[in-house]
PDB file of N, CA and C in Angstrom:
ATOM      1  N   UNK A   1     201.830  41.433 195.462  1.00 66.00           N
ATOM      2  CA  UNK A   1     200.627  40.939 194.808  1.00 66.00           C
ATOM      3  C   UNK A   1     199.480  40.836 195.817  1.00 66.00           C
ATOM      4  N   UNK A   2     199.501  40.272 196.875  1.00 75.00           N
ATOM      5  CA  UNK A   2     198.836  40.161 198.037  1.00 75.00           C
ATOM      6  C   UNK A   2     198.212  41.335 198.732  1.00 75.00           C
ATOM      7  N   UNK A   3     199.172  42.342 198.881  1.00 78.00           N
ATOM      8  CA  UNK A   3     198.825  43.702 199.047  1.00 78.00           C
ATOM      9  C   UNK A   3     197.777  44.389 198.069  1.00 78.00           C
ATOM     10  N   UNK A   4     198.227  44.115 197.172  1.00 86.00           N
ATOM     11  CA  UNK A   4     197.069  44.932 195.782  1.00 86.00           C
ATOM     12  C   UNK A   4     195.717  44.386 195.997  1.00 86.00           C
ATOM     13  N   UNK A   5     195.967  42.948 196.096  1.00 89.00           N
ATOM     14  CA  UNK A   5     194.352  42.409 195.970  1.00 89.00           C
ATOM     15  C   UNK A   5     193.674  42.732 197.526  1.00 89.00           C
ATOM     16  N   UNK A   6     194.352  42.365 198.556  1.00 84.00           N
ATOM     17  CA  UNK A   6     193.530  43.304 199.789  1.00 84.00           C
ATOM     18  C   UNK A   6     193.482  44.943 199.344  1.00 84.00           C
ATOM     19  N   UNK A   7     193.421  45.569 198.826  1.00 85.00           N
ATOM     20  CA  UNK A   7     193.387  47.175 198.461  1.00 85.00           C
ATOM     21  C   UNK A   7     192.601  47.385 197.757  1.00 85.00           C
ATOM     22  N   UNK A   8     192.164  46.283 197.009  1.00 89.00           N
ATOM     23  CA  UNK A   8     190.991  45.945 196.034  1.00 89.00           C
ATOM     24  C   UNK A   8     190.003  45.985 196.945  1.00 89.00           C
ATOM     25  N   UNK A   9     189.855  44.677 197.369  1.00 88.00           N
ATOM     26  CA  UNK A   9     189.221  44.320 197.800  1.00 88.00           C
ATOM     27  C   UNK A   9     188.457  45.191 199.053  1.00 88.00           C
ATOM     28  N   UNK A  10     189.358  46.208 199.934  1.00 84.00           N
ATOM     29  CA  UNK A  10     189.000  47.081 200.490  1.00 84.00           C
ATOM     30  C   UNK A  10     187.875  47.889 199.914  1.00 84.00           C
ATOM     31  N   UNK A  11     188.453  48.591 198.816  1.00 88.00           N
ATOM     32  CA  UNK A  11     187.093  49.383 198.148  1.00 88.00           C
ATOM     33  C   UNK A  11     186.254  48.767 197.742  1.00 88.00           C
ATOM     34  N   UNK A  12     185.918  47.749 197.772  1.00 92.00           N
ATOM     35  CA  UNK A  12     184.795  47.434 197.461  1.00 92.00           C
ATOM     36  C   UNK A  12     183.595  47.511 198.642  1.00 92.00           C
ATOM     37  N   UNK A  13     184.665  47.013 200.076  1.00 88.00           N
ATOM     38  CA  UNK A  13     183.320  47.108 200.868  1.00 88.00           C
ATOM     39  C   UNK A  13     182.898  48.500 201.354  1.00 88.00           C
ATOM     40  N   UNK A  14     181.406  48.530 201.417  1.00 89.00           N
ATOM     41  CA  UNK A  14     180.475  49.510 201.942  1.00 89.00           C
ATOM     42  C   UNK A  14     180.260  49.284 203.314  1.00 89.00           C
ATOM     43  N   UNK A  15     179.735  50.459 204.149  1.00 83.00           N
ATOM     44  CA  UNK A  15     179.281  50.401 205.015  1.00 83.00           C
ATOM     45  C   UNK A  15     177.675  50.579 205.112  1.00 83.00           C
ATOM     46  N   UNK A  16     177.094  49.837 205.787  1.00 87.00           N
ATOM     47  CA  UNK A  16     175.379  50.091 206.098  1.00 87.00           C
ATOM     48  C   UNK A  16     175.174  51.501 206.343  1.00 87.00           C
ATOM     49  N   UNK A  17     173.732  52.254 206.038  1.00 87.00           N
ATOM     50  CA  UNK A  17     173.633  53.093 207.216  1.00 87.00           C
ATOM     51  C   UNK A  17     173.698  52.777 208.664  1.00 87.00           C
ATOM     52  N   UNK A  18     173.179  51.950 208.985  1.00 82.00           N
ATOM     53  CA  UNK A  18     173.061  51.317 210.675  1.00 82.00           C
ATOM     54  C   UNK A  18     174.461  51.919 210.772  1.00 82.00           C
ATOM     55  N   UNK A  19     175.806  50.986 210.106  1.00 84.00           N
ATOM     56  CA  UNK A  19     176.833  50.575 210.469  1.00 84.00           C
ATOM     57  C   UNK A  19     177.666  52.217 210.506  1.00 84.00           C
ATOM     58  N   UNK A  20     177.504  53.201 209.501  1.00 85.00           N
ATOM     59  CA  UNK A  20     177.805  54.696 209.561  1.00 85.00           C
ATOM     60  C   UNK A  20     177.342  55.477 211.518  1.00 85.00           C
ATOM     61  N   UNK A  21     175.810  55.248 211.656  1.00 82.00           N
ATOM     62  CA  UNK A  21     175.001  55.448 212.388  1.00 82.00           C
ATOM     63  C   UNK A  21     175.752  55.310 214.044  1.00 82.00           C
ATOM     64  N   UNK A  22     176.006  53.788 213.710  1.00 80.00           N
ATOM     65  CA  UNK A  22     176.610  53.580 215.034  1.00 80.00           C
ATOM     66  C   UNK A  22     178.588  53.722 215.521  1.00 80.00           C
ATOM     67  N   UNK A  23     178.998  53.621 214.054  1.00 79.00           N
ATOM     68  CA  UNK A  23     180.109  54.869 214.296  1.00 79.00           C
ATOM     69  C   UNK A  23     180.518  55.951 214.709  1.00 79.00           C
ATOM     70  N   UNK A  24     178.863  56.614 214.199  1.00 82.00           N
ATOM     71  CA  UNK A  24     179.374  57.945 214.406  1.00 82.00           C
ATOM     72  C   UNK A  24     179.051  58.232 216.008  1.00 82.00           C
ATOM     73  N   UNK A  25     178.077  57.549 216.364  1.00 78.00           N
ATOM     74  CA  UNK A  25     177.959  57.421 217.912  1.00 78.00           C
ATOM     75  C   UNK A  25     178.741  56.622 218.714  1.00 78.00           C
ATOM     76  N   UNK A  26     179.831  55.944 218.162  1.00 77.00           N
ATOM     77  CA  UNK A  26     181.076  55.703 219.355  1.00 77.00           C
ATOM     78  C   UNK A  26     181.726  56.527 219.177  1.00 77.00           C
ATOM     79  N   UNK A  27     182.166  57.209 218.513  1.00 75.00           N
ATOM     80  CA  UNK A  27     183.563  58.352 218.044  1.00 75.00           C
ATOM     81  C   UNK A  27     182.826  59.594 218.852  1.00 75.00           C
ATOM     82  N   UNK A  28     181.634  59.713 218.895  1.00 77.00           N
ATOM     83  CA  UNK A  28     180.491  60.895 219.606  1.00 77.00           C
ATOM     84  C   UNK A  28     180.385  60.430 221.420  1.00 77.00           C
ATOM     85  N   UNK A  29     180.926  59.222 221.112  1.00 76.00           N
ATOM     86  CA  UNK A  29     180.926  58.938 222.824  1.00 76.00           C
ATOM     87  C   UNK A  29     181.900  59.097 223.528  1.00 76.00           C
ATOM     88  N   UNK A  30     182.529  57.310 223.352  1.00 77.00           N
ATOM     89  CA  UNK A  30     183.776  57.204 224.176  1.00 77.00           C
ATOM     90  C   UNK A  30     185.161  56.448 222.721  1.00 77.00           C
ATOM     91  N   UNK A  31     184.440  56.578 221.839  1.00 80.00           N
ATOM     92  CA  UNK A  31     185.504  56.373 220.922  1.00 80.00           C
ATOM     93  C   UNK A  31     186.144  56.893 220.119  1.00 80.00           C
ATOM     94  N   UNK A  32     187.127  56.491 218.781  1.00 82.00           N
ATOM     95  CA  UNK A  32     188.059  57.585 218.137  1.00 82.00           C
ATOM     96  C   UNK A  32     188.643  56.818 217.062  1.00 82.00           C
ATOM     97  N   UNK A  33     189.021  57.274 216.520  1.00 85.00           N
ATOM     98  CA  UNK A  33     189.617  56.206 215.322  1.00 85.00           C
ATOM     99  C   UNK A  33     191.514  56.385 215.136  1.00 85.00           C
ATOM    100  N   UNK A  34     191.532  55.238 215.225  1.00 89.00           N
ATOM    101  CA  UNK A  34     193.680  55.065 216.196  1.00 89.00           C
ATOM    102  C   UNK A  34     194.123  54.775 214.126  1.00 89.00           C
ATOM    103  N   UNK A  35     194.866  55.907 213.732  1.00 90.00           N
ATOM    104  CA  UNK A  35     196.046  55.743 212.995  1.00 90.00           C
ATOM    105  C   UNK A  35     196.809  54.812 213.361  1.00 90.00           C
ATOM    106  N   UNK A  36     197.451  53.716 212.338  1.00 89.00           N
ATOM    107  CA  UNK A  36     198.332  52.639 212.398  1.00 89.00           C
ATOM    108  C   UNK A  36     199.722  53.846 212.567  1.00 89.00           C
ATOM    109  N   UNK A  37     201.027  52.775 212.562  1.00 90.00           N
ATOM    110  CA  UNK A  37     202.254  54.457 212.914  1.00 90.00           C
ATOM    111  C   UNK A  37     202.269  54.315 211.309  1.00 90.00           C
ATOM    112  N   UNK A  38     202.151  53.596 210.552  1.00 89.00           N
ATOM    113  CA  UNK A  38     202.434  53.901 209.201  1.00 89.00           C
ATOM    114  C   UNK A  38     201.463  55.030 208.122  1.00 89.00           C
ATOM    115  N   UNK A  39     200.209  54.626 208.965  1.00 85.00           N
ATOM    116  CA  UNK A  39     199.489  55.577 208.462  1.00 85.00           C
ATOM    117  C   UNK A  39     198.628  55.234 207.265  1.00 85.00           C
ATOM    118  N   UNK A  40     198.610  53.904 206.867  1.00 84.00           N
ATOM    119  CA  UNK A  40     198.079  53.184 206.304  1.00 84.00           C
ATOM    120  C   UNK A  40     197.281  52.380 206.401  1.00 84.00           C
ATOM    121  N   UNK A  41     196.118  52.535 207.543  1.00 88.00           N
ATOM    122  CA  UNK A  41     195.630  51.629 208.039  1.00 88.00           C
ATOM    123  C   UNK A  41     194.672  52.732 209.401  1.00 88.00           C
ATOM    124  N   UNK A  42     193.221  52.150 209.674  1.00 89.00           N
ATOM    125  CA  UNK A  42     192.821  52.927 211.030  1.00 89.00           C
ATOM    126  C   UNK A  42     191.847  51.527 211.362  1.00 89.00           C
ATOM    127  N   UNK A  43     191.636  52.178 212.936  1.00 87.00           N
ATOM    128  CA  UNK A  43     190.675  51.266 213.810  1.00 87.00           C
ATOM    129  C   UNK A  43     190.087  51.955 214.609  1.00 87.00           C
ATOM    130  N   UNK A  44     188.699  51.290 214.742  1.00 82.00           N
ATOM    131  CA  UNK A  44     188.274  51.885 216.133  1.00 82.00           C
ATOM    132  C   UNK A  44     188.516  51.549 217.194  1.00 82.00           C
ATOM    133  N   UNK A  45     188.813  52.514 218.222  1.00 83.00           N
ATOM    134  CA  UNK A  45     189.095  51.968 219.559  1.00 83.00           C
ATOM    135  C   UNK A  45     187.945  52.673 220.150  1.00 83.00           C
ATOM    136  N   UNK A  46     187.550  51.734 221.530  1.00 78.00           N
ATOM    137  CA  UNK A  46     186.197  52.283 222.530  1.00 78.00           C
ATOM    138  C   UNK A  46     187.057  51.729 223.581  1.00 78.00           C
ATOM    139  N   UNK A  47     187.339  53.017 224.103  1.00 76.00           N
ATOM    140  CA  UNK A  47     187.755  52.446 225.835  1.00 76.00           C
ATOM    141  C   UNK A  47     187.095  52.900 226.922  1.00 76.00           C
ATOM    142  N   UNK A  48     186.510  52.373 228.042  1.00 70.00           N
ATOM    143  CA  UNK A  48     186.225  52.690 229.374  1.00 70.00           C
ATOM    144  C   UNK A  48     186.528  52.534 230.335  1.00 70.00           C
ATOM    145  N   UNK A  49     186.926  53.501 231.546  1.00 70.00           N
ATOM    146  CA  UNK A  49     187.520  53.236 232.668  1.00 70.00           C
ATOM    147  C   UNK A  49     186.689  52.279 233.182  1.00 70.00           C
ATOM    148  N   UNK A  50     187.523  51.273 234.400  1.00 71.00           N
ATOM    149  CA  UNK A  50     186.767  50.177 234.974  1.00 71.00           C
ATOM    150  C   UNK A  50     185.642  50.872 235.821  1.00 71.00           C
ATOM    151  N   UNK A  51     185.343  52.108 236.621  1.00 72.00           N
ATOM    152  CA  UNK A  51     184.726  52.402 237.471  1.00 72.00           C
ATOM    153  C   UNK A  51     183.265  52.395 236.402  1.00 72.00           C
ATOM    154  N   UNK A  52     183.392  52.308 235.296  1.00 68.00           N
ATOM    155  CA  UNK A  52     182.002  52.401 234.211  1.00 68.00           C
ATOM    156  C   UNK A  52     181.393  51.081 233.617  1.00 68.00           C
ATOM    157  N   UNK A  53     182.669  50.004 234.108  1.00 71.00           N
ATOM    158  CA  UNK A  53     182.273  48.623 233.246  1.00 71.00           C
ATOM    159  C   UNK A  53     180.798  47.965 233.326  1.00 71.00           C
ATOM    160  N   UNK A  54     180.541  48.477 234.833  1.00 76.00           N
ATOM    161  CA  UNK A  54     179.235  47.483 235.146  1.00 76.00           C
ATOM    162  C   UNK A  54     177.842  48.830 234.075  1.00 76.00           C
ATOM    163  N   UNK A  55     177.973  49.988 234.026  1.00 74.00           N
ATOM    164  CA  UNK A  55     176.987  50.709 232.990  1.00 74.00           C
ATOM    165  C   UNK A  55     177.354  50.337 231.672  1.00 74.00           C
ATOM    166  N   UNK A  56     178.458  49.839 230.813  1.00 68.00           N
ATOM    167  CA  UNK A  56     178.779  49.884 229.811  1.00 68.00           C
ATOM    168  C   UNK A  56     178.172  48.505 229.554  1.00 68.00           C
ATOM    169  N   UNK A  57     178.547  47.211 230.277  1.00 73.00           N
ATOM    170  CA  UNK A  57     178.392  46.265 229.996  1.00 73.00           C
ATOM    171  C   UNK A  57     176.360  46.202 230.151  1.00 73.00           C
ATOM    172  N   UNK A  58     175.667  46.783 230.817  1.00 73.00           N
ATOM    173  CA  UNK A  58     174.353  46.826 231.208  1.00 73.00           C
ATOM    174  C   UNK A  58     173.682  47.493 230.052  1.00 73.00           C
ATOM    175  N   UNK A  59     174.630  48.669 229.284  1.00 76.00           N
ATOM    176  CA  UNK A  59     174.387  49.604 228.569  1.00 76.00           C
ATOM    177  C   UNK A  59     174.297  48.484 227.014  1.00 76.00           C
ATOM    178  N   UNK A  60     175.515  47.495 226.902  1.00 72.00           N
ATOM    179  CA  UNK A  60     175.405  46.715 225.778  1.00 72.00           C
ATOM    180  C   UNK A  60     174.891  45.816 225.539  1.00 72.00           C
ATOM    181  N   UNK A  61     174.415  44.838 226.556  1.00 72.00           N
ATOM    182  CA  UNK A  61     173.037  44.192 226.677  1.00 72.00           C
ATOM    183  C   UNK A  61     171.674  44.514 226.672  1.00 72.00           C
ATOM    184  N   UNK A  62     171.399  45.729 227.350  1.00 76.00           N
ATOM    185  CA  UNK A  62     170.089  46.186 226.890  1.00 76.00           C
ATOM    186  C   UNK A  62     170.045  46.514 225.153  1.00 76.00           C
ATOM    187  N   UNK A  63     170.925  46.991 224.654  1.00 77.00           N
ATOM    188  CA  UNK A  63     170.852  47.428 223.238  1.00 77.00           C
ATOM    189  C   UNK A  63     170.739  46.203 222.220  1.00 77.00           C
ATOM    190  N   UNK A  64     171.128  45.318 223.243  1.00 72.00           N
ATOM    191  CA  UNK A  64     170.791  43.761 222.531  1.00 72.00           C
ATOM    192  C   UNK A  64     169.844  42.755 222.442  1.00 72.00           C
ATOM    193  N   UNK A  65     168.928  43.666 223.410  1.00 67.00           N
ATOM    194  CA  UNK A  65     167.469  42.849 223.228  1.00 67.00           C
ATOM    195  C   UNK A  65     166.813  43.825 222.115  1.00 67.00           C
TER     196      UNK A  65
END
């Protein structure tokens, strides 16, 4: 029962343009979208090696002013 109504409830939500926008520019960067093993389920993952943390982290604060 629990299952159905999260599955519902899934389709219902939309995504923004913004929110499309800036997807498609992590998956265009350094990100990808990770299959659950069941296959029922995805996420985004954004990973960066540490030698990049101090541009990434500089990179996500400026985008925040």
């Amino acid at each position: 029962m629990r299952q159905t109504l999260l599955e519902e409830y899934k389709k219902t939500l939309k995504l923004s343009n913004l929110q499309k926008e800036v997807l498609v520019g992590l998956i265009l960067g350094d990100g990808h979208i990770e299959l659950s093993p069941n296959r029922k389920s995805a996420r985004l993952k954004v990973e960066y090696s540490i030698k990049n943390a101090d541009e990434v982290t500089l990179s996500v604060l400026v985008s925040l002013l």
